[in-house]
Amino acid sequence: MNSIEKGSMKRGEFLRSLGLSTSTLMAFYCLGTTMTACGSSDDDPNPNPDPGTGTGISGTTTGSNINFTVDLTNSNTSKLKTNGNSIITGDVLVAKTTAGSYVALSKICTHEGNPVAYRTTSNDIFCQSHGSTFTTAGAVTNGPATAALKTYTVTVSSDGNTLTVKA
Ligand code: FES
């Protein structure tokens, strides 16, 4: 009996100490989780990675040998079935104009190389860095850029579900 009582006492002491330890451990765990979460978002070197296979884009989207397909049945790219929408993948801006035609252009502004974007309201290409504008065919309509944006050929599959973009 004496040994059992001693055992109960020891178990009680153990549970009390475990309670403290659990609280302490949970505090450290939560702190560690918070710090880990903060660290991973702050330290992410590429928070907006280019889409890859499985995201609706497949092929080469950067460099001088542009050649890729866009799966318009993929939820990441299906907005391109609607007029006035665009995506940027790698070095390329792909848009479906407000008139319903597909265009693909270099996203790299010819002024100082900053990224351009498609504007639905004016159906043109705009560089917010210094205000250059381009037609959807790449021609400069407003400087300071003086050279046209490089354009790519877009082919639509017969079922309308796949775009092929090539240099
Ligand atoms: S980089 Fe585009 S207008 Fe200057």
PDB file of C-alpha atoms in Angstrom, residues 49-62 65-81 86-95 102-104 154 161-166:
ATOM      1  CA  PRO A  49       5.798  31.615 -59.891  1.00  0.00           C
ATOM      2  CA  ASP A  50       5.024  31.091 -63.537  1.00  0.00           C
ATOM      3  CA  PRO A  51       2.365  28.500 -64.219  1.00  0.00           C
ATOM      4  CA  GLY A  52       3.681  25.119 -65.210  1.00  0.00           C
ATOM      5  CA  THR A  53       2.320  21.789 -66.310  1.00  0.00           C
ATOM      6  CA  GLY A  54      -0.925  21.082 -64.495  1.00  0.00           C
ATOM      7  CA  THR A  55      -1.929  24.716 -64.386  1.00  0.00           C
ATOM      8  CA  GLY A  56      -3.161  24.868 -67.962  1.00  0.00           C
ATOM      9  CA  ILE A  57       0.137  25.999 -69.488  1.00  0.00           C
ATOM     10  CA  SER A  58       2.566  23.576 -71.075  1.00  0.00           C
ATOM     11  CA  GLY A  59       5.725  24.389 -73.005  1.00  0.00           C
ATOM     12  CA  THR A  60       8.283  27.162 -73.246  1.00  0.00           C
ATOM     13  CA  THR A  61       6.998  30.533 -72.020  1.00  0.00           C
ATOM     14  CA  THR A  62      10.285  32.389 -71.687  1.00  0.00           C
ATOM     15  CA  ASN A  65      11.852  29.952 -78.427  1.00  0.00           C
ATOM     16  CA  ILE A  66       8.347  30.678 -77.183  1.00  0.00           C
ATOM     17  CA  ASN A  67       6.167  27.643 -77.902  1.00  0.00           C
ATOM     18  CA  PHE A  68       3.448  26.615 -75.477  1.00  0.00           C
ATOM     19  CA  THR A  69      -0.155  25.530 -75.226  1.00  0.00           C
ATOM     20  CA  VAL A  70      -2.919  26.915 -73.062  1.00  0.00           C
ATOM     21  CA  ASP A  71      -5.608  24.476 -71.925  1.00  0.00           C
ATOM     22  CA  LEU A  72      -8.750  26.593 -71.736  1.00  0.00           C
ATOM     23  CA  THR A  73     -10.582  23.863 -69.810  1.00  0.00           C
ATOM     24  CA  ASN A  74      -8.213  24.400 -66.881  1.00  0.00           C
ATOM     25  CA  SER A  75      -9.609  26.634 -64.136  1.00  0.00           C
ATOM     26  CA  ASN A  76      -6.398  28.719 -64.154  1.00  0.00           C
ATOM     27  CA  THR A  77      -6.758  29.699 -67.799  1.00  0.00           C
ATOM     28  CA  SER A  78     -10.452  29.239 -68.634  1.00  0.00           C
ATOM     29  CA  LYS A  79     -11.089  32.971 -68.279  1.00  0.00           C
ATOM     30  CA  LEU A  80      -9.428  33.329 -71.676  1.00  0.00           C
ATOM     31  CA  LYS A  81     -12.641  31.940 -73.173  1.00  0.00           C
ATOM     32  CA  SER A  86      -5.858  38.052 -70.241  1.00  0.00           C
ATOM     33  CA  ILE A  87      -3.163  36.045 -68.525  1.00  0.00           C
ATOM     34  CA  ILE A  88       0.577  36.443 -68.245  1.00  0.00           C
ATOM     35  CA  THR A  89       2.738  33.367 -68.360  1.00  0.00           C
ATOM     36  CA  GLY A  90       6.505  33.572 -68.432  1.00  0.00           C
ATOM     37  CA  ASP A  91       7.437  36.382 -70.808  1.00  0.00           C
ATOM     38  CA  VAL A  92       4.127  36.344 -72.657  1.00  0.00           C
ATOM     39  CA  LEU A  93       0.840  38.186 -72.303  1.00  0.00           C
ATOM     40  CA  VAL A  94      -2.102  36.307 -73.819  1.00  0.00           C
ATOM     41  CA  ALA A  95      -5.404  38.106 -74.192  1.00  0.00           C
ATOM     42  CA  TYR A 102      -6.739  35.955 -79.352  1.00  0.00           C
ATOM     43  CA  VAL A 103      -3.458  37.870 -79.229  1.00  0.00           C
ATOM     44  CA  ALA A 104      -0.104  37.064 -77.636  1.00  0.00           C
ATOM     45  CA  VAL A 154      -1.902  32.162 -81.583  1.00  0.00           C
ATOM     46  CA  ASN A 161     -10.278  24.447 -75.896  1.00  0.00           C
ATOM     47  CA  THR A 162      -6.573  24.824 -76.637  1.00  0.00           C
ATOM     48  CA  LEU A 163      -4.418  27.731 -77.721  1.00  0.00           C
ATOM     49  CA  THR A 164      -1.006  27.187 -79.224  1.00  0.00           C
ATOM     50  CA  VAL A 165       1.331  30.184 -78.905  1.00  0.00           C
ATOM     51  CA  LYS A 166       4.513  30.255 -80.979  1.00  0.00           C
TER      52      LYS A 166
END
